[in-house]
Tab-separated table of C-alpha atoms and ligand atoms in Angstrom:
chain	number	residue	atom	x	y	z
A	1	UNK	CA	30.458	16.739	16.189
A	2	UNK	CA	27.107	16.565	17.893
A	3	UNK	CA	28.119	19.240	20.424
A	4	UNK	CA	27.089	18.677	24.022
A	5	UNK	CA	24.092	16.517	23.157
A	6	UNK	CA	23.869	13.605	25.550
A	7	UNK	CA	22.152	10.629	24.025
A	8	UNK	CA	22.079	6.903	24.456
A	9	UNK	CA	23.168	6.449	20.859
A	10	UNK	CA	24.090	8.499	17.819
A	11	UNK	CA	22.719	8.067	14.354
A	12	UNK	CA	25.138	6.384	11.956
A	13	UNK	CA	26.722	8.969	9.635
A	14	UNK	CA	24.732	11.578	11.601
A	15	UNK	CA	21.556	10.755	9.615
A	16	UNK	CA	18.425	9.467	11.356
A	17	UNK	CA	15.627	8.219	9.091
A	18	UNK	CA	12.240	7.852	10.800
A	19	UNK	CA	10.152	5.295	8.875
A	20	UNK	CA	11.416	2.367	6.816
A	21	UNK	CA	8.785	2.323	4.082
A	22	UNK	CA	9.219	3.174	0.438
A	23	UNK	CA	10.502	6.674	1.133
A	24	UNK	CA	12.708	6.016	4.177
A	25	UNK	CA	14.033	2.707	2.852
A	26	UNK	CA	15.134	4.259	-0.429
A	27	UNK	CA	16.754	7.279	1.253
A	28	UNK	CA	18.897	4.948	3.381
A	29	UNK	CA	19.698	2.762	0.344
A	30	UNK	CA	20.655	5.771	-1.776
A	31	UNK	CA	22.895	7.131	0.990
A	32	UNK	CA	25.016	4.013	0.485
A	33	UNK	CA	28.288	3.894	2.411
A	34	UNK	CA	27.641	7.189	4.143
A	35	UNK	CA	25.270	5.139	6.321
A	36	UNK	CA	22.194	6.076	8.318
A	37	UNK	CA	20.138	4.836	11.227
A	38	UNK	CA	16.621	3.745	10.300
A	39	UNK	CA	13.884	3.636	12.916
A	40	UNK	CA	10.991	1.521	11.732
A	41	UNK	CA	8.300	-0.465	13.451
A	42	UNK	CA	8.822	-3.228	10.901
A	43	UNK	CA	12.115	-4.683	9.712
A	44	UNK	CA	11.061	-4.730	6.065
A	45	UNK	CA	9.947	-2.401	3.314
A	46	UNK	CA	6.573	-3.322	1.872
A	47	UNK	CA	6.379	-3.095	-1.922
A	48	UNK	CA	2.683	-2.075	-1.884
A	49	UNK	CA	1.952	-2.406	-5.641
A	50	UNK	CA	2.344	-6.168	-5.204
A	51	UNK	CA	0.061	-6.309	-2.147
A	52	UNK	CA	-3.125	-7.165	-4.136
A	53	UNK	CA	-1.332	-10.174	-5.627
A	54	UNK	CA	-0.156	-11.256	-2.181
A	55	UNK	CA	-3.781	-11.047	-0.984
A	56	UNK	CA	-4.957	-13.081	-3.971
A	57	UNK	CA	-2.321	-15.793	-3.594
A	58	UNK	CA	-0.471	-15.384	-6.902
A	59	UNK	CA	2.467	-14.206	-4.786
A	60	UNK	CA	3.732	-15.542	-1.502
A	61	UNK	CA	3.159	-12.586	0.923
A	62	UNK	CA	6.763	-12.747	2.138
A	63	UNK	CA	7.956	-12.037	-1.416
A	64	UNK	CA	6.390	-8.594	-1.642
A	65	UNK	CA	8.498	-7.299	1.247
A	66	UNK	CA	12.212	-6.517	1.245
A	67	UNK	CA	14.200	-6.850	4.497
A	68	UNK	CA	15.643	-3.409	5.312
A	69	UNK	CA	18.955	-4.836	6.518
A	70	UNK	CA	19.479	-6.463	3.102
A	71	UNK	CA	18.157	-3.481	1.158
A	72	UNK	CA	20.355	-0.970	3.026
A	73	UNK	CA	23.493	-2.921	4.039
A	74	UNK	CA	25.324	0.192	5.290
A	75	UNK	CA	22.472	1.388	7.481
A	76	UNK	CA	21.829	0.563	11.102
A	77	UNK	CA	18.314	-0.448	12.035
A	78	UNK	CA	16.355	0.193	15.214
A	79	UNK	CA	13.139	-1.801	15.385
A	80	UNK	CA	10.701	0.421	17.260
A	81	UNK	CA	8.298	3.345	17.074
A	82	UNK	CA	9.404	6.956	16.924
A	83	UNK	CA	7.431	8.654	19.684
A	84	UNK	CA	8.883	12.174	19.823
A	85	UNK	CA	11.480	14.578	18.448
A	86	UNK	CA	13.392	17.475	19.981
A	87	UNK	CA	14.366	19.903	17.227
A	88	UNK	CA	16.540	22.027	19.563
A	89	UNK	CA	18.509	19.175	21.081
A	90	UNK	CA	18.520	17.267	17.751
A	91	UNK	CA	17.313	14.011	19.256
A	92	UNK	CA	14.449	11.588	18.702
A	93	UNK	CA	12.760	9.269	21.185
A	94	UNK	CA	12.149	5.709	20.159
A	95	UNK	CA	10.070	3.077	21.936
A	96	UNK	CA	11.547	-0.404	21.450
A	97	UNK	CA	10.666	-3.791	22.980
A	98	UNK	CA	13.788	-3.340	25.117
A	99	UNK	CA	12.604	0.022	26.434
A	100	UNK	CA	12.853	3.704	25.386
A	101	UNK	CA	15.933	4.998	23.577
A	102	UNK	CA	17.143	8.457	22.568
A	103	UNK	CA	18.972	8.893	19.272
A	104	UNK	CA	21.012	12.003	18.439
A	105	UNK	CA	21.176	13.214	14.841
A	106	UNK	CA	22.755	15.887	12.688
A	107	UNK	CA	20.195	15.425	9.943
A	108	UNK	CA	16.795	13.820	10.403
A	109	UNK	CA	14.524	12.487	7.638
A	110	UNK	CA	10.786	12.242	8.368
A	111	UNK	CA	9.328	9.410	6.267
A	112	UNK	CA	6.520	8.148	8.467
A	113	UNK	CA	4.008	7.502	5.672
A	114	UNK	CA	0.259	7.497	5.979
A	115	UNK	CA	-2.536	5.593	7.684
A	116	UNK	CA	-5.910	4.508	6.219
A	117	UNK	CA	-8.218	7.559	6.063
A	118	UNK	CA	-11.212	6.932	8.272
A	119	UNK	CA	-14.544	8.785	8.112
A	120	UNK	CA	-17.317	9.038	10.713
A	121	UNK	CA	-19.493	6.383	9.027
A	122	UNK	CA	-21.582	4.388	11.537
A	123	UNK	CA	-20.122	0.906	11.977
A	124	UNK	CA	-16.991	1.559	9.897
A	125	UNK	CA	-14.352	1.078	12.581
A	126	UNK	CA	-16.089	-2.041	13.937
A	127	UNK	CA	-16.943	-3.851	10.724
A	128	UNK	CA	-14.714	-2.712	7.841
A	129	UNK	CA	-11.575	-4.530	6.737
A	130	UNK	CA	-8.610	-2.365	5.860
A	131	UNK	CA	-6.095	-2.901	3.030
A	132	UNK	CA	-2.855	-1.072	3.739
A	133	UNK	CA	-0.368	-3.449	5.335
A	134	UNK	CA	0.913	-6.982	4.762
A	135	UNK	CA	-1.136	-8.118	7.761
A	136	UNK	CA	-4.239	-6.588	6.109
A	137	UNK	CA	-3.548	-8.475	2.868
A	138	UNK	CA	-3.140	-11.810	4.667
A	139	UNK	CA	-6.237	-11.107	6.742
A	140	UNK	CA	-8.291	-10.220	3.660
A	141	UNK	CA	-7.243	-13.375	1.841
A	142	UNK	CA	-8.173	-15.518	4.865
A	143	UNK	CA	-11.446	-13.616	5.218
A	144	UNK	CA	-12.466	-14.267	1.580
A	145	UNK	CA	-11.567	-17.964	1.853
A	146	UNK	CA	-13.445	-18.168	5.151
A	147	UNK	CA	-16.560	-16.689	3.478
A	148	UNK	CA	-16.439	-19.489	0.897
A	149	UNK	CA	-16.278	-22.086	3.680
A	150	UNK	CA	-19.127	-20.358	5.563
A	151	UNK	CA	-21.243	-20.150	2.389
A	152	UNK	CA	-20.608	-23.827	1.698
A	153	UNK	CA	-21.788	-24.728	5.199
A	154	UNK	CA	-24.811	-22.361	5.165
A	155	UNK	CA	-28.214	-24.010	5.136
A	156	UNK	CA	-30.264	-21.213	3.589
A	157	UNK	CA	-29.847	-19.441	0.250
A	158	UNK	CA	-29.988	-15.955	1.763
A	159	UNK	CA	-27.007	-16.541	4.012
A	160	UNK	CA	-25.114	-18.229	1.198
A	161	UNK	CA	-25.633	-15.210	-1.072
A	162	UNK	CA	-24.625	-12.804	1.716
A	163	UNK	CA	-21.400	-14.723	2.341
A	164	UNK	CA	-20.587	-14.445	-1.371
A	165	UNK	CA	-21.101	-10.660	-1.519
A	166	UNK	CA	-18.033	-8.414	-1.200
A	167	UNK	CA	-18.161	-4.606	-1.090
A	168	UNK	CA	-15.087	-2.423	-1.710
A	169	UNK	CA	-15.369	1.269	-0.842
A	170	UNK	CA	-12.736	3.379	-2.608
A	171	UNK	CA	-11.977	2.942	-6.322
A	172	UNK	CA	-8.375	4.147	-6.454
A	173	UNK	CA	-5.463	1.828	-7.257
A	174	UNK	CA	-5.702	-0.134	-4.007
A	175	UNK	CA	-9.467	-0.772	-4.194
A	176	UNK	CA	-9.647	-1.637	-7.896
A	177	UNK	CA	-6.591	-3.906	-7.904
A	178	UNK	CA	-7.606	-5.650	-4.677
A	179	UNK	CA	-11.169	-6.270	-5.900
A	180	UNK	CA	-9.972	-7.564	-9.289
A	181	UNK	CA	-7.398	-9.911	-7.780
A	182	UNK	CA	-9.603	-11.194	-4.942
A	183	UNK	CA	-12.572	-11.870	-7.223
A	184	UNK	CA	-10.182	-13.974	-9.342
A	185	UNK	CA	-9.096	-15.831	-6.205
A	186	UNK	CA	-12.738	-16.560	-5.279
A	187	UNK	CA	-13.648	-17.702	-8.811
A	188	UNK	CA	-10.617	-20.001	-8.984
A	189	UNK	CA	-11.306	-21.383	-5.516
A	190	UNK	CA	-14.952	-22.179	-6.381
A	191	UNK	CA	-13.834	-25.175	-8.427
A	192	UNK	CA	-13.362	-26.874	-5.039
A	193	UNK	CA	-16.868	-25.886	-3.835
A	194	UNK	CA	-19.332	-27.669	-6.162
A	195	UNK	CA	-22.293	-26.782	-3.869
A	196	UNK	CA	-21.662	-23.069	-4.472
A	197	UNK	CA	-21.367	-23.059	-8.244
A	198	UNK	CA	-24.979	-22.066	-8.827
A	199	UNK	CA	-24.991	-19.414	-6.056
A	200	UNK	CA	-24.567	-15.929	-7.537
A	201	UNK	CA	-21.433	-14.038	-6.465
A	202	UNK	CA	-21.686	-10.288	-5.995
A	203	UNK	CA	-18.693	-7.914	-6.112
A	204	UNK	CA	-19.482	-4.241	-5.562
A	205	UNK	CA	-17.196	-1.210	-6.021
A	206	UNK	CA	-18.260	2.119	-4.506
A	207	UNK	CA	-16.683	5.567	-4.871
A	208	UNK	CA	-17.707	9.157	-4.180
A	209	UNK	CA	-15.941	10.374	-7.361
A	210	UNK	CA	-17.659	10.357	-10.780
A	211	UNK	CA	-15.103	7.829	-12.202
A	212	UNK	CA	-13.093	4.912	-10.940
A	213	UNK	CA	-9.274	5.227	-10.941
A	214	UNK	CA	-9.278	9.053	-11.089
A	215	UNK	CA	-5.423	8.978	-11.022
A	216	UNK	CA	-5.149	7.609	-14.578
A	217	UNK	CA	-6.218	9.018	-17.970
A	218	UNK	CA	-10.009	8.631	-18.604
A	219	UNK	CA	-9.710	6.182	-21.558
A	220	UNK	CA	-7.750	3.720	-19.398
A	221	UNK	CA	-10.083	4.257	-16.430
A	222	UNK	CA	-13.075	3.617	-18.707
A	223	UNK	CA	-11.439	0.443	-19.996
A	224	UNK	CA	-10.894	-0.735	-16.395
A	225	UNK	CA	-14.566	0.001	-15.558
A	226	UNK	CA	-15.782	-1.846	-18.685
A	227	UNK	CA	-13.547	-4.830	-17.897
A	228	UNK	CA	-14.852	-5.027	-14.318
A	229	UNK	CA	-18.487	-4.713	-15.495
A	230	UNK	CA	-17.869	-7.511	-17.992
A	231	UNK	CA	-17.010	-9.652	-14.994
A	232	UNK	CA	-20.323	-8.617	-13.366
A	233	UNK	CA	-18.736	-6.227	-10.876
A	234	UNK	CA	-21.361	-3.700	-9.789
A	235	UNK	CA	-19.921	-0.166	-9.844
A	236	UNK	CA	-21.553	2.686	-7.906
A	237	UNK	CA	-19.878	6.041	-8.608
A	238	UNK	CA	-20.873	9.375	-7.000
A	239	UNK	CA	-21.977	7.213	-4.104
A	240	UNK	CA	-20.816	7.011	-0.503
A	241	UNK	CA	-21.129	4.476	2.280
A	242	UNK	CA	-23.851	5.554	4.738
A	243	UNK	CA	-23.471	2.805	7.319
A	244	UNK	CA	-22.261	-0.729	7.814
A	245	UNK	CA	-23.209	-3.501	10.242
A	246	UNK	CA	-21.939	-7.043	10.625
A	247	UNK	CA	-24.266	-8.203	7.841
A	248	UNK	CA	-25.308	-5.179	5.768
A	249	UNK	CA	-23.845	-2.151	3.961
A	250	UNK	CA	-26.077	0.811	3.142
A	251	UNK	CA	-25.094	3.208	0.335
A	252	UNK	CA	-26.075	6.858	-0.147
A	253	UNK	CA	-28.144	5.879	-3.237
A	254	UNK	CA	-30.322	3.835	-0.842
A	255	UNK	CA	-28.960	0.492	-2.017
A	256	UNK	CA	-28.911	-1.965	0.898
A	257	UNK	CA	-26.398	-4.775	0.386
A	258	UNK	CA	-26.514	-7.868	2.589
A	259	UNK	CA	-22.838	-8.709	3.153
A	260	UNK	CA	-20.346	-9.832	5.770
A	261	UNK	CA	-17.437	-8.309	3.854
A	262	UNK	CA	-16.799	-4.586	3.522
A	263	UNK	CA	-13.284	-3.532	2.518
A	264	UNK	CA	-12.343	0.116	3.108
A	265	UNK	CA	-9.807	1.431	0.593
A	266	UNK	CA	-10.945	5.058	0.497
A	267	UNK	CA	-7.600	6.817	0.649
A	268	UNK	CA	-4.936	7.595	3.220
A	269	UNK	CA	-4.188	10.359	5.729
A	270	UNK	CA	-0.696	11.455	6.894
A	271	UNK	CA	0.646	9.691	9.966
A	272	UNK	CA	-1.205	11.343	12.908
A	273	UNK	CA	1.882	11.256	15.160
A	274	UNK	CA	3.245	14.244	13.175
A	275	UNK	CA	0.527	16.500	14.616
A	276	UNK	CA	2.155	16.174	18.038
A	277	UNK	CA	5.625	17.342	16.950
A	278	UNK	CA	5.298	21.131	16.411
A	279	UNK	CA	6.104	20.890	12.703
A	280	UNK	CA	4.727	23.072	9.885
A	281	UNK	CA	1.732	21.111	8.538
A	282	UNK	CA	-0.719	21.802	5.694
A	283	UNK	CA	-4.504	21.552	6.026
A	284	UNK	CA	-4.363	17.757	5.437
A	285	UNK	CA	-1.773	17.246	8.191
A	286	UNK	CA	1.166	16.702	5.799
A	287	UNK	CA	4.581	18.083	6.793
A	288	UNK	CA	5.415	21.094	4.593
A	289	UNK	CA	8.576	20.529	2.544
A	290	UNK	CA	10.430	23.223	0.594
A	291	UNK	CA	11.739	22.562	-2.924
A	292	UNK	CA	14.970	21.044	-1.511
A	293	UNK	CA	12.915	18.618	0.630
A	294	UNK	CA	13.831	20.360	3.894
A	295	UNK	CA	11.007	20.718	6.371
A	296	UNK	CA	10.049	24.362	5.886
A	297	UNK	CA	12.197	26.489	8.223
A	298	UNK	CA	14.417	23.601	9.424
A	299	UNK	CA	17.653	23.128	7.435
A	300	UNK	CA	18.618	19.970	9.296
A	301	UNK	CA	15.251	18.214	9.002
A	302	UNK	CA	14.021	16.646	5.757
A	303	UNK	CA	10.772	15.024	4.691
A	304	UNK	CA	9.261	13.053	1.816
A	305	UNK	CA	6.707	10.399	0.898
A	306	UNK	CA	3.080	10.102	1.951
A	307	UNK	CA	3.595	12.076	5.175
A	308	UNK	CA	4.827	15.183	3.331
A	309	UNK	CA	3.524	17.911	1.055
A	310	UNK	CA	6.315	17.971	-1.510
A	311	UNK	CA	6.354	20.732	-4.150
A	312	UNK	CA	7.443	19.494	-7.581
A	313	UNK	CA	9.238	22.026	-9.793
A	314	UNK	CA	8.425	20.008	-12.946
A	315	UNK	CA	4.669	19.668	-12.384
A	316	UNK	CA	4.095	22.840	-10.284
A	317	UNK	CA	1.792	20.708	-8.116
A	318	UNK	CA	2.446	18.945	-4.830
A	319	UNK	CA	3.267	15.279	-5.513
A	320	UNK	CA	0.516	12.661	-5.135
A	321	UNK	CA	1.090	9.843	-2.604
A	322	UNK	CA	2.627	7.161	-4.834
A	323	UNK	CA	5.680	4.881	-4.741
A	324	UNK	CA	6.894	6.371	-7.970
A	325	UNK	CA	7.117	9.851	-6.448
A	326	UNK	CA	8.474	8.623	-3.104
A	327	UNK	CA	11.332	6.909	-4.963
A	328	UNK	CA	12.276	10.033	-6.989
A	329	UNK	CA	12.050	12.211	-3.875
A	330	UNK	CA	14.300	9.736	-2.032
A	331	UNK	CA	16.973	9.946	-4.731
A	332	UNK	CA	16.998	13.762	-4.688
A	333	UNK	CA	16.908	13.902	-0.885
A	334	UNK	CA	19.885	11.536	-0.523
A	335	UNK	CA	21.880	13.670	-2.986
A	336	UNK	CA	20.884	16.898	-1.239
A	337	UNK	CA	21.916	15.473	2.098
A	338	UNK	CA	25.395	14.631	0.844
A	339	UNK	CA	26.089	17.583	-1.457
A	340	UNK	CA	24.831	21.019	-2.485
A	341	UNK	CA	21.007	20.878	-2.361
A	342	UNK	CA	19.156	21.230	-5.666
A	343	UNK	CA	15.404	21.656	-6.131
A	344	UNK	CA	13.327	18.511	-6.554
A	345	UNK	CA	11.444	18.013	-9.831
A	346	UNK	CA	10.049	14.899	-11.498
A	347	UNK	CA	7.835	14.363	-14.506
A	348	UNK	CA	5.781	11.186	-14.322
A	349	UNK	CA	6.787	8.704	-17.000
A	350	UNK	CA	3.676	6.575	-16.760
A	351	UNK	CA	1.224	4.671	-14.650
A	352	UNK	CA	0.387	0.994	-14.389
A	353	UNK	CA	-2.248	-1.198	-12.712
A	354	UNK	CA	-3.317	-4.839	-12.894
A	355	UNK	CA	-6.906	-6.009	-13.220
A	356	UNK	CA	-6.275	-9.722	-12.491
A	357	UNK	CA	-6.710	-12.547	-15.066
A	358	UNK	CA	-3.864	-11.368	-17.320
A	359	UNK	CA	-5.468	-7.974	-17.811
A	360	UNK	CA	-3.978	-4.605	-16.939
A	361	UNK	CA	-3.659	-0.978	-17.908
A	362	UNK	CA	-0.493	0.995	-18.482
A	363	UNK	CA	0.498	4.382	-19.768
A	364	UNK	CA	4.208	4.586	-20.522
A	365	UNK	CA	5.794	7.640	-22.160
A	366	UNK	CA	2.396	8.596	-23.632
A	367	UNK	CA	1.712	5.096	-24.979
A	368	UNK	CA	-1.529	3.594	-23.646
A	369	UNK	CA	-1.721	-0.172	-23.267
A	370	UNK	CA	-4.584	-2.303	-22.016
A	371	UNK	CA	-5.530	-5.935	-21.711
A	372	UNK	CA	-2.639	-8.427	-21.880
A	373	UNK	CA	0.041	-5.880	-23.003
A	374	UNK	CA	-0.991	-3.587	-20.107
A	375	UNK	CA	-0.731	-6.490	-17.665
A	376	UNK	CA	2.658	-7.570	-19.017
A	377	UNK	CA	4.095	-4.037	-18.834
A	378	UNK	CA	2.740	-3.626	-15.282
A	379	UNK	CA	4.434	-6.818	-14.105
A	380	UNK	CA	7.687	-6.018	-15.908
A	381	UNK	CA	7.777	-2.535	-14.393
A	382	UNK	CA	7.282	-3.858	-10.856
A	383	UNK	CA	9.892	-6.528	-11.342
A	384	UNK	CA	12.349	-3.886	-12.503
A	385	UNK	CA	11.591	-1.609	-9.538
A	386	UNK	CA	11.676	-4.283	-6.841
A	387	UNK	CA	15.042	-4.097	-5.025
A	388	UNK	CA	17.360	-7.130	-4.638
A	389	UNK	CA	17.929	-9.796	-7.293
A	390	UNK	CA	16.890	-12.513	-4.818
A	391	UNK	CA	13.464	-10.873	-4.362
A	392	UNK	CA	12.976	-10.468	-8.092
A	393	UNK	CA	13.761	-14.152	-8.625
A	394	UNK	CA	11.315	-15.297	-5.933
A	395	UNK	CA	8.569	-13.186	-7.516
A	396	UNK	CA	9.287	-14.608	-11.001
A	397	UNK	CA	9.123	-18.154	-9.601
A	398	UNK	CA	5.767	-17.421	-7.898
A	399	UNK	CA	4.346	-15.946	-11.082
A	400	UNK	CA	5.580	-18.876	-13.153
A	401	UNK	CA	4.102	-21.441	-10.761
A	402	UNK	CA	0.791	-19.510	-10.812
A	403	UNK	CA	0.663	-19.827	-14.609
A	404	UNK	CA	0.620	-23.630	-14.464
A	405	UNK	CA	-1.010	-24.593	-11.163
A	406	UNK	CA	-4.257	-23.613	-9.401
A	407	UNK	CA	-4.029	-21.220	-6.474
A	408	UNK	CA	-3.515	-22.407	-2.941
A	409	UNK	CA	-6.837	-22.084	-1.108
A	410	UNK	CA	-5.718	-23.029	2.421
A	411	UNK	CA	-7.142	-20.531	4.905
A	412	UNK	CA	-4.353	-19.748	7.389
A	413	UNK	CA	-6.285	-17.467	9.739
A	414	UNK	CA	-4.652	-19.048	12.786
A	415	UNK	CA	-1.120	-18.501	11.478
A	416	UNK	CA	0.877	-16.602	14.085
A	417	UNK	CA	-1.675	-17.452	16.828
A	418	UNK	CA	-0.432	-20.793	18.185
A	419	UNK	CA	-2.386	-22.720	20.813
A	420	UNK	CA	-1.083	-22.281	24.368
A	421	UNK	CA	0.658	-25.282	25.918
A	422	UNK	CA	-1.309	-27.308	28.533
B	501	FAD	C1	-2.680	-1.309	-1.139
B	501	FAD	C2	-1.850	-0.210	-1.719
B	501	FAD	C3	-1.499	-0.291	-3.046
B	501	FAD	C4	-0.703	0.741	-3.613
B	501	FAD	N1	-0.366	0.620	-4.906
B	501	FAD	C5	0.428	1.556	-5.469
B	501	FAD	C6	0.836	1.422	-6.822
B	501	FAD	O1	0.452	0.475	-7.505
B	501	FAD	N2	1.659	2.385	-7.322
B	501	FAD	C7	2.101	3.453	-6.572
B	501	FAD	O2	2.865	4.273	-7.070
B	501	FAD	N3	1.712	3.608	-5.282
B	501	FAD	C8	0.891	2.688	-4.718
B	501	FAD	N4	0.510	2.830	-3.404
B	501	FAD	C9	0.975	4.013	-2.628
B	501	FAD	C10	2.364	3.753	-2.033
B	501	FAD	O3	2.350	2.568	-1.298
B	501	FAD	C11	2.797	4.901	-1.125
B	501	FAD	O4	2.743	6.114	-1.820
B	501	FAD	C12	4.225	4.670	-0.612
B	501	FAD	O5	4.286	3.487	0.140
B	501	FAD	C13	4.678	5.866	0.256
B	501	FAD	O6	5.877	5.574	0.906
B	501	FAD	P1	6.159	6.114	2.393
B	501	FAD	O7	7.495	5.610	2.766
B	501	FAD	O8	5.886	7.556	2.447
B	501	FAD	O9	5.063	5.425	3.300
B	501	FAD	P2	5.002	3.904	3.744
B	501	FAD	O10	5.461	3.033	2.639
B	501	FAD	O11	3.638	3.697	4.311
B	501	FAD	O12	6.090	3.787	4.909
B	501	FAD	C14	5.971	4.370	6.165
B	501	FAD	C15	6.778	3.536	7.109
B	501	FAD	O13	6.876	4.170	8.369
B	501	FAD	C16	6.678	3.212	9.382
B	501	FAD	N5	6.187	3.947	10.550
B	501	FAD	C17	5.004	4.559	10.705
B	501	FAD	N6	4.939	5.179	11.910
B	501	FAD	C18	6.106	4.923	12.519
B	501	FAD	C19	6.653	5.298	13.783
B	501	FAD	N7	5.979	6.058	14.650
B	501	FAD	N8	7.901	4.876	14.087
B	501	FAD	C20	8.616	4.117	13.200
B	501	FAD	N9	8.152	3.755	11.982
B	501	FAD	C21	6.912	4.140	11.669
B	501	FAD	C22	5.695	2.240	8.795
B	501	FAD	O14	5.721	0.987	9.435
B	501	FAD	C23	6.178	2.152	7.363
B	501	FAD	O15	7.156	1.172	7.235
B	501	FAD	C24	-0.288	1.841	-2.809
B	501	FAD	C25	-0.658	1.899	-1.478
B	501	FAD	C26	-1.428	0.898	-0.930
B	501	FAD	C27	-1.819	0.977	0.526
């Protein structure tokens, strides 16, 4: 069936899915018994909307990921990095711990996602913390808890205040939710640090846009901003980060903020590996999809998710990079792969976000909810979307425990870095 292609292995069912994130994971799951081979550099799918809660400790980090082998029982999994594709020979090269492999395919799905968008800001790559992966969330949680310990041990007021200052650059979903959840974590943890109770805490949110959460309707965004201000979060809109050092962030409005904690959540850029693969890309580096989710000009190659520019026949706009869209694209792509292709179209049903402390915002079928109802709808929606009953149950247990007991404040920065023997 694969002609005279010589390859070390062939993709199961002829379908090779590069990337096991939201988009790739759901394509393989939707393909069901037809099967597929997934190449992913992690053996789980990260459910990113729950990442802020994993960072804040209301959820065990392990519970916001879904093992791909359980999520897609009919798929085969290769743990490794896709390093190249040959569109003529219909093969892909994969780098695994056991060495390089070549995989032959009949159909290939490009779902390689995005990476944090970096800008040439002095000091950014050396001093900023990122918030994109599970490792980032665990690192951020440990970092915040470490700042509390450092502030507690500090002998002068200035250092104490600096340790308790946290700057988030980027006020989209990731930045707002992470700031809200982590400030809750710090406030809860302070009950164990009596020396720090009188030291002011400073949480700062910075964005170049005129409003925070530009993705959601202005009344809900304004509610989120008012709620954060009520908690003394300092919001700087129409402002950019000029530079950052180990102990200071400087903003374009000339505010100088002494801090050891700058979190960069200012958007994502398509996976840069795609630039090396002779594919049709748009000006942002996204792979160009046609309305059937083929890569433009390649009937046997498909794309979706954050790495792709996907036209939407219902909105007449390319889709934004969200889980919601990746999931709908995955469903259409799986059907197109197995039957007669139909154009992709999806009308957004709503948007949800949490703001910590039992507060949230949600717009569902035109109904706008905020405060506790918004928070409840947000959690219910994520629980519904999360694959696997066992994962849902673990999340419910974590949430229930968090309602009755204080958060765990152990800083596990050395987890995964054991001491060498001898
Ligand atoms: C902190 C955060 C919070 C978010 N919150 C929300 C939210 O509340 N609601 C919402 O709708 N969206 C949210 N998003 C956006 C959402 O996560 C993305 O739109 C979605 O994950 C896109 O899916 P994807 O599969 O295209 O990319 P990803 O989920 O990033 O998956 C890409 C996969 O490809 C793998 N990969 C990359 N390169 C290679 C390679 N060379 N070889 C093999 N594998 C590779 C990666 O390891 C990853 O598993 C959030 C994003 C972040 C970062």
